[in-house]
Amino acid sequence: MKKIHLLSLLISMLSHSLFAQASESVEIVVPKKIERFIDGYVQAWSRGDVKYIMDNVYDVPFSIIDGDSTTVFNASANLENFLVETFKSLRNQGYGYSKRNKWERFEDHSDSKITITLNYTRYLTTGEIMGIKERRATYIIQKNGKGYRITQLIGNK
């Protein structure tokens, strides 16, 4: 009886381990057009390119949800000023660039609304990691007459 119980426990542990490995190794497939859009955004963010982000990435109304706090930008000028100040602060902290590590979530709700979670790392100008190694952000992307645009950013801890 002990052998059967031990064998059952061993099989259970092995199957749990295999399931955990399988679920961790599931690759999230993001359409190439969305991947190019996000990669362009990450490159522009790394350059601190406010004009590119305003012209090609963000759209108003734009909201940032960070924990219990929500900030809504209804005017492009306010969003642009926020970006200018954000990049100034990052540069003062030695920010160099960001790199996309992997996708953590992709949901295509319709032809015009997408939710995507990005895992990324920020680096200092020295090449060292800036703060947390793996950061996460969720974006709501909407397609309109201007193409794909991020309208909401949700900070993930």
XYZ file of N, CA and C in Angstrom:
471
model
N 0.816 -1.195 0.000
C 0.000 0.000 0.000
C 0.859 1.257 0.000
N 1.971 1.235 0.775
C 2.858 2.385 0.823
C 3.472 2.651 -0.546
N 3.780 1.572 -1.294
C 4.385 1.732 -2.616
C 3.414 2.414 -3.566
N 2.139 2.045 -3.501
C 1.130 2.648 -4.375
C 0.963 4.123 -4.024
N 0.910 4.428 -2.726
C 0.756 5.816 -2.298
C 1.968 6.648 -2.739
N 3.164 6.103 -2.558
C 4.386 6.797 -2.955
C 4.427 6.996 -4.464
N 4.047 5.971 -5.225
C 4.015 6.070 -6.683
C 2.995 7.117 -7.120
N 1.840 7.125 -6.482
C 0.803 8.106 -6.801
C 1.295 9.525 -6.515
N 1.972 9.704 -5.387
C 2.516 11.007 -5.030
C 3.581 11.441 -6.034
N 4.442 10.528 -6.424
C 5.495 10.823 -7.394
C 4.906 11.213 -8.747
N 3.903 10.490 -9.206
C 3.242 10.808 -10.480
C 2.576 12.175 -10.398
N 1.933 12.448 -9.270
C 1.270 13.741 -9.087
C 2.286 14.881 -9.131
N 3.410 14.714 -8.441
C 4.444 15.757 -8.434
C 5.036 15.950 -9.821
N 5.288 14.863 -10.521
C 5.862 14.936 -11.858
C 4.907 15.617 -12.825
N 3.634 15.257 -12.767
C 2.675 15.869 -13.688
C 2.494 17.351 -13.370
N 2.512 17.721 -12.084
C 2.417 19.137 -11.714
C 3.628 19.901 -12.241
N 4.798 19.305 -12.110
C 6.023 19.942 -12.599
C 5.990 20.120 -14.109
N 5.537 19.096 -14.826
C 5.453 19.192 -16.286
C 4.420 20.233 -16.708
N 3.290 20.295 -15.983
C 2.264 21.292 -16.299
C 2.813 22.699 -16.076
N 3.526 22.896 -14.965
C 4.095 24.215 -14.672
C 5.092 24.618 -15.750
N 5.936 23.675 -16.192
C 6.899 23.981 -17.250
C 6.186 24.311 -18.547
N 5.146 23.551 -18.860
C 4.411 23.784 -20.104
C 3.734 25.146 -20.080
N 3.122 25.509 -18.936
C 2.426 26.796 -18.888
C 3.405 27.956 -18.916
N 4.616 27.777 -18.371
C 5.619 28.832 -18.416
C 6.211 28.987 -19.807
N 6.199 27.927 -20.592
C 6.855 27.979 -21.891
C 5.898 28.300 -23.034
N 4.630 28.585 -22.723
C 3.678 28.938 -23.769
C 4.077 30.294 -24.333
N 4.304 30.323 -25.616
C 4.715 31.565 -26.260
C 3.485 32.337 -26.721
N 3.458 33.598 -26.369
C 2.357 34.459 -26.788
C 2.701 35.013 -28.158
N 1.806 34.798 -29.088
C 2.031 35.255 -30.458
C 1.304 36.581 -30.656
N 2.069 37.574 -31.052
C 1.532 38.910 -31.306
C 1.653 39.165 -32.805
N 0.589 39.638 -33.441
C 0.677 39.929 -34.878
C 1.841 40.879 -35.181
N 2.497 40.656 -36.301
C 3.683 41.439 -36.674
C 3.414 42.937 -36.685
N 2.233 43.358 -37.149
C 1.945 44.798 -37.218
C 1.894 45.410 -35.816
N 1.413 44.658 -34.843
C 1.372 45.149 -33.465
C 2.773 45.102 -32.862
N 3.519 44.044 -33.159
C 4.894 43.937 -32.676
C 5.729 45.111 -33.193
N 5.589 45.440 -34.474
C 6.329 46.586 -35.046
C 5.904 47.895 -34.388
N 4.608 48.026 -34.148
C 4.080 49.229 -33.494
C 4.699 49.403 -32.103
N 4.669 48.347 -31.293
C 5.215 48.417 -29.930
C 6.731 48.591 -29.958
N 7.422 47.871 -30.850
C 8.876 48.028 -30.929
C 9.256 49.457 -31.328
N 8.477 50.070 -32.228
C 8.708 51.466 -32.592
C 8.508 52.384 -31.396
N 7.512 52.077 -30.595
C 7.246 52.841 -29.374
C 8.404 52.709 -28.386
N 8.879 51.480 -28.162
C 9.986 51.259 -27.226
C 11.236 51.998 -27.707
N 11.495 51.969 -29.010
C 12.652 52.695 -29.552
C 12.492 54.202 -29.359
N 11.295 54.720 -29.631
C 11.044 56.157 -29.445
C 11.161 56.533 -27.970
N 10.650 55.676 -27.097
C 10.756 55.934 -25.658
C 12.229 55.974 -25.257
N 13.011 55.040 -25.773
C 14.438 54.989 -25.451
C 15.165 56.257 -25.900
N 14.724 56.846 -26.997
C 15.326 58.096 -27.501
C 14.753 59.325 -26.802
N 13.668 59.135 -26.083
C 12.978 60.281 -25.487
C 12.322 61.136 -26.552
N 11.842 60.481 -27.595
C 11.306 61.166 -28.776
C 9.822 61.501 -28.585
N 9.581 62.626 -27.933
C 8.216 63.056 -27.627
C 7.405 63.243 -28.901
N 7.996 63.856 -29.908
C 7.273 64.124 -31.162
C 6.789 62.821 -31.801
N 7.670 61.831 -31.907
C 7.277 60.549 -32.501
C 6.137 59.917 -31.701
N 6.274 59.911 -30.389
C 5.250 59.285 -29.549
C 3.915 60.003 -29.710
N 3.946 61.325 -29.725
C 2.702 62.095 -29.871
C 2.093 61.920 -31.263
N 2.935 61.876 -32.293
C 2.437 61.775 -33.673
C 2.032 60.362 -34.080
N 2.670 59.351 -33.480
C 2.505 57.984 -33.981
C 2.071 56.933 -32.969
N 2.059 57.264 -31.687
C 1.823 56.223 -30.687
C 0.641 56.536 -29.766
N 0.667 57.660 -29.092
C -0.383 57.995 -28.126
C -1.522 58.744 -28.798
N -2.698 58.649 -28.175
C -3.853 59.417 -28.627
C -4.640 59.854 -27.398
N -5.263 61.013 -27.495
C -6.092 61.498 -26.399
C -7.555 61.208 -26.697
N -8.367 60.989 -25.691
C -7.979 60.993 -24.285
C -7.063 59.808 -23.961
N -6.073 60.090 -23.130
C -5.069 59.112 -22.737
C -5.094 59.021 -21.218
N -5.088 57.795 -20.702
C -5.093 57.654 -19.246
C -3.980 56.733 -18.781
N -3.473 57.066 -17.598
C -2.450 56.261 -16.940
C -3.038 55.793 -15.619
N -3.061 54.490 -15.433
C -3.537 53.909 -14.180
C -2.325 53.310 -13.485
N -2.044 53.827 -12.294
C -0.891 53.360 -11.529
C -1.350 53.111 -10.094
N -1.634 51.863 -9.795
C -2.150 51.529 -8.471
C -3.528 52.128 -8.271
N -3.659 52.936 -7.232
C -4.945 53.572 -6.922
C -5.124 54.910 -7.624
N -4.139 55.315 -8.390
C -4.154 56.630 -9.026
C -4.436 56.526 -10.522
N -5.294 57.406 -11.012
C -5.576 57.482 -12.446
C -5.393 58.922 -12.900
N -4.628 59.097 -13.966
C -4.428 60.414 -14.563
C -4.974 60.368 -15.974
N -5.817 61.335 -16.307
C -6.408 61.397 -17.641
C -5.938 62.676 -18.325
N -5.456 62.513 -19.549
C -5.044 63.646 -20.377
C -6.060 63.782 -21.502
N -6.813 64.865 -21.481
C -7.801 65.108 -22.530
C -7.252 65.983 -23.643
N -6.165 66.690 -23.358
C -5.564 67.586 -24.350
C -4.161 67.107 -24.704
N -3.839 67.123 -25.979
C -2.516 66.695 -26.448
C -1.399 67.491 -25.792
N -1.598 68.793 -25.608
C -0.555 69.637 -25.014
C -0.208 69.172 -23.603
N -1.209 68.778 -22.826
C -0.952 68.292 -21.466
C -0.189 66.972 -21.483
N -0.555 66.088 -22.392
C 0.137 64.806 -22.517
C 1.577 65.026 -22.970
N 1.770 65.924 -23.911
C 3.121 66.235 -24.393
C 3.983 66.798 -23.257
N 3.435 67.713 -22.469
C 4.182 68.267 -21.327
C 4.540 67.178 -20.325
N 3.618 66.255 -20.089
C 3.883 65.134 -19.192
C 5.070 64.311 -19.702
N 5.086 64.025 -21.005
C 6.191 63.255 -21.584
C 7.513 63.999 -21.461
N 7.511 65.291 -21.755
C 8.741 66.095 -21.649
C 9.294 66.002 -20.230
N 8.437 66.178 -19.239
C 8.871 66.118 -17.836
C 9.317 64.710 -17.444
N 8.629 63.698 -17.948
C 9.004 62.310 -17.653
C 10.391 62.001 -18.194
N 10.660 62.393 -19.434
C 11.977 62.118 -20.020
C 13.076 62.927 -19.335
N 12.761 64.140 -18.919
C 13.735 64.950 -18.182
C 14.101 64.243 -16.873
N 13.093 63.746 -16.166
C 13.319 63.031 -14.913
C 14.131 61.754 -15.137
N 13.781 61.002 -16.181
C 14.525 59.771 -16.479
C 15.989 60.072 -16.802
N 16.229 61.096 -17.622
C 17.616 61.467 -17.962
C 18.398 61.855 -16.709
N 17.749 62.586 -15.801
C 18.408 62.985 -14.551
C 18.760 61.787 -13.682
N 18.051 60.679 -13.878
C 18.330 59.452 -13.127
C 19.324 58.550 -13.856
N 19.819 58.998 -15.028
C 20.796 58.218 -15.776
C 20.199 57.223 -16.750
N 18.906 57.378 -17.063
C 18.240 56.456 -17.994
C 18.933 56.458 -19.353
N 19.122 55.243 -19.892
C 19.736 55.093 -21.206
C 18.755 54.607 -22.258
N 18.123 53.473 -21.994
C 17.198 52.892 -22.971
C 16.383 51.784 -22.317
N 15.358 51.332 -23.040
C 14.526 50.209 -22.600
C 14.620 49.091 -23.626
N 14.386 47.875 -23.164
C 14.417 46.714 -24.052
C 13.223 45.820 -23.726
N 12.497 45.444 -24.776
C 11.382 44.509 -24.593
C 11.953 43.122 -24.351
N 11.484 42.477 -23.277
C 11.916 41.114 -22.970
C 10.971 40.079 -23.570
N 9.678 40.254 -23.304
C 8.702 39.273 -23.790
C 7.299 39.847 -23.658
N 6.392 39.178 -24.333
C 4.975 39.487 -24.202
C 4.436 38.650 -23.065
N 3.583 39.219 -22.245
C 2.965 38.453 -21.169
C 1.476 38.241 -21.401
N 0.891 39.046 -22.274
C -0.545 38.922 -22.540
C -0.849 39.616 -23.859
N -1.744 39.010 -24.611
C -2.238 39.643 -25.835
C -3.684 39.236 -26.016
N -4.561 40.228 -26.091
C -5.982 39.970 -26.325
C -6.462 40.917 -27.406
N -6.987 40.344 -28.456
C -7.572 41.131 -29.538
C -9.078 41.106 -29.317
N -9.613 42.188 -28.754
C -11.034 42.247 -28.401
C -11.916 42.453 -29.623
N -11.374 43.086 -30.612
C -12.096 43.343 -31.861
C -11.060 43.855 -32.846
N -11.501 44.240 -34.002
C -10.546 44.763 -34.971
C -9.988 46.112 -34.531
N -10.629 46.736 -33.539
C -10.196 48.083 -33.182
C -9.721 48.246 -31.738
N -9.661 47.158 -30.935
C -9.216 47.285 -29.550
C -8.388 46.079 -29.128
N -7.200 46.364 -28.592
C -6.250 45.321 -28.201
C -5.737 45.620 -26.798
N -5.553 44.569 -25.997
C -4.885 44.680 -24.703
C -3.600 43.875 -24.794
N -2.490 44.496 -24.399
C -1.205 43.808 -24.477
C -0.381 44.144 -23.238
N 0.258 43.131 -22.666
C 1.144 43.347 -21.525
C 2.561 43.029 -21.960
N 3.424 43.972 -21.671
C 4.818 43.925 -22.092
C 5.710 43.778 -20.867
N 6.665 42.872 -20.939
C 7.697 42.719 -19.922
C 8.946 43.366 -20.510
N 9.538 44.304 -19.779
C 10.682 45.037 -20.320
C 11.679 45.374 -19.218
N 12.859 45.814 -19.627
C 13.898 46.237 -18.697
C 14.384 47.616 -19.099
N 14.587 48.467 -18.104
C 15.207 49.776 -18.332
C 16.683 49.673 -17.983
N 17.506 50.337 -18.788
C 18.946 50.343 -18.569
C 19.444 51.765 -18.379
N 20.481 51.897 -17.574
C 21.154 53.175 -17.396
C 22.080 53.433 -18.578
N 22.572 54.643 -18.698
C 23.515 54.958 -19.778
C 24.797 54.140 -19.646
N 25.082 53.632 -18.449
C 26.265 52.795 -18.220
C 26.056 51.357 -18.687
N 24.806 51.020 -19.031
C 24.486 49.655 -19.438
C 23.966 48.798 -18.299
N 24.038 49.313 -17.074
C 23.512 48.572 -15.925
C 21.988 48.656 -15.913
N 21.367 47.686 -15.251
C 19.910 47.687 -15.125
C 19.492 48.822 -14.203
N 18.465 49.535 -14.616
C 17.934 50.657 -13.838
C 16.790 50.149 -12.963
N 17.065 49.973 -11.684
C 16.014 49.540 -10.757
C 15.617 48.096 -10.964
N 14.333 47.877 -11.090
C 13.759 46.539 -11.219
C 14.157 45.924 -12.557
N 14.585 44.661 -12.529
C 15.018 44.016 -13.771
C 13.863 43.796 -14.739
N 12.784 43.242 -14.251
C 11.652 42.954 -15.137
C 10.456 43.795 -14.732
N 10.156 44.766 -15.561
C 8.999 45.635 -15.351
C 7.877 45.159 -16.260
N 6.668 45.537 -15.913
C 5.509 45.171 -16.730
C 4.619 46.387 -16.918
N 4.067 46.483 -18.095
C 3.075 47.520 -18.373
C 2.032 46.919 -19.305
N 0.799 47.276 -19.058
C -0.302 46.846 -19.919
C -0.790 48.056 -20.691
N -1.022 47.854 -21.974
C -1.457 48.934 -22.853
C -2.789 48.569 -23.490
N -3.669 49.555 -23.580
C -4.891 49.421 -24.368
C -4.607 50.154 -25.674
N -4.691 49.421 -26.759
C -4.409 49.971 -28.088
C -5.714 50.001 -28.864
N -5.988 51.134 -29.465
C -7.185 51.254 -30.292
C -6.777 51.651 -31.700
N -7.521 51.139 -32.657
C -7.272 51.483 -34.054
C -8.308 52.519 -34.468
N -7.809 53.615 -35.027
C -8.710 54.655 -35.511
C -8.211 55.140 -36.873
N -8.671 56.271 -37.322
C -8.276 56.792 -38.628
C -6.789 57.062 -38.763
N -6.090 57.181 -37.623
C -4.643 57.427 -37.633
C -3.842 56.128 -37.533
N -4.518 55.008 -37.420
C -3.833 53.726 -37.240
C -3.953 53.269 -35.797
N -3.004 52.460 -35.348
C -3.009 51.985 -33.968
C -2.478 53.084 -33.063
N -3.148 53.259 -31.918
C -2.740 54.262 -30.940
C -2.972 53.716 -29.534
N -2.017 53.980 -28.654
C -2.172 53.619 -27.249
C -3.021 54.703 -26.592
N -4.095 54.276 -25.931
C -4.977 55.228 -25.256
C -4.982 55.036 -23.742
N -4.375 53.945 -23.289
C -4.336 53.703 -21.851
C -3.096 52.912 -21.490
N -2.460 53.317 -20.397
C -1.283 52.650 -19.857
C -1.604 52.249 -18.427
N -1.397 50.977 -18.129
C -1.647 50.467 -16.784
C -0.324 49.940 -16.245
N 0.172 50.587 -15.206
C 1.422 50.148 -14.597
C 1.200 48.878 -13.800
N 2.008 47.877 -14.038
C 1.915 46.603 -13.319
C 3.121 46.480 -12.408
N 2.879 46.115 -11.202
C 3.985 45.936 -10.241
C 4.456 44.511 -10.262
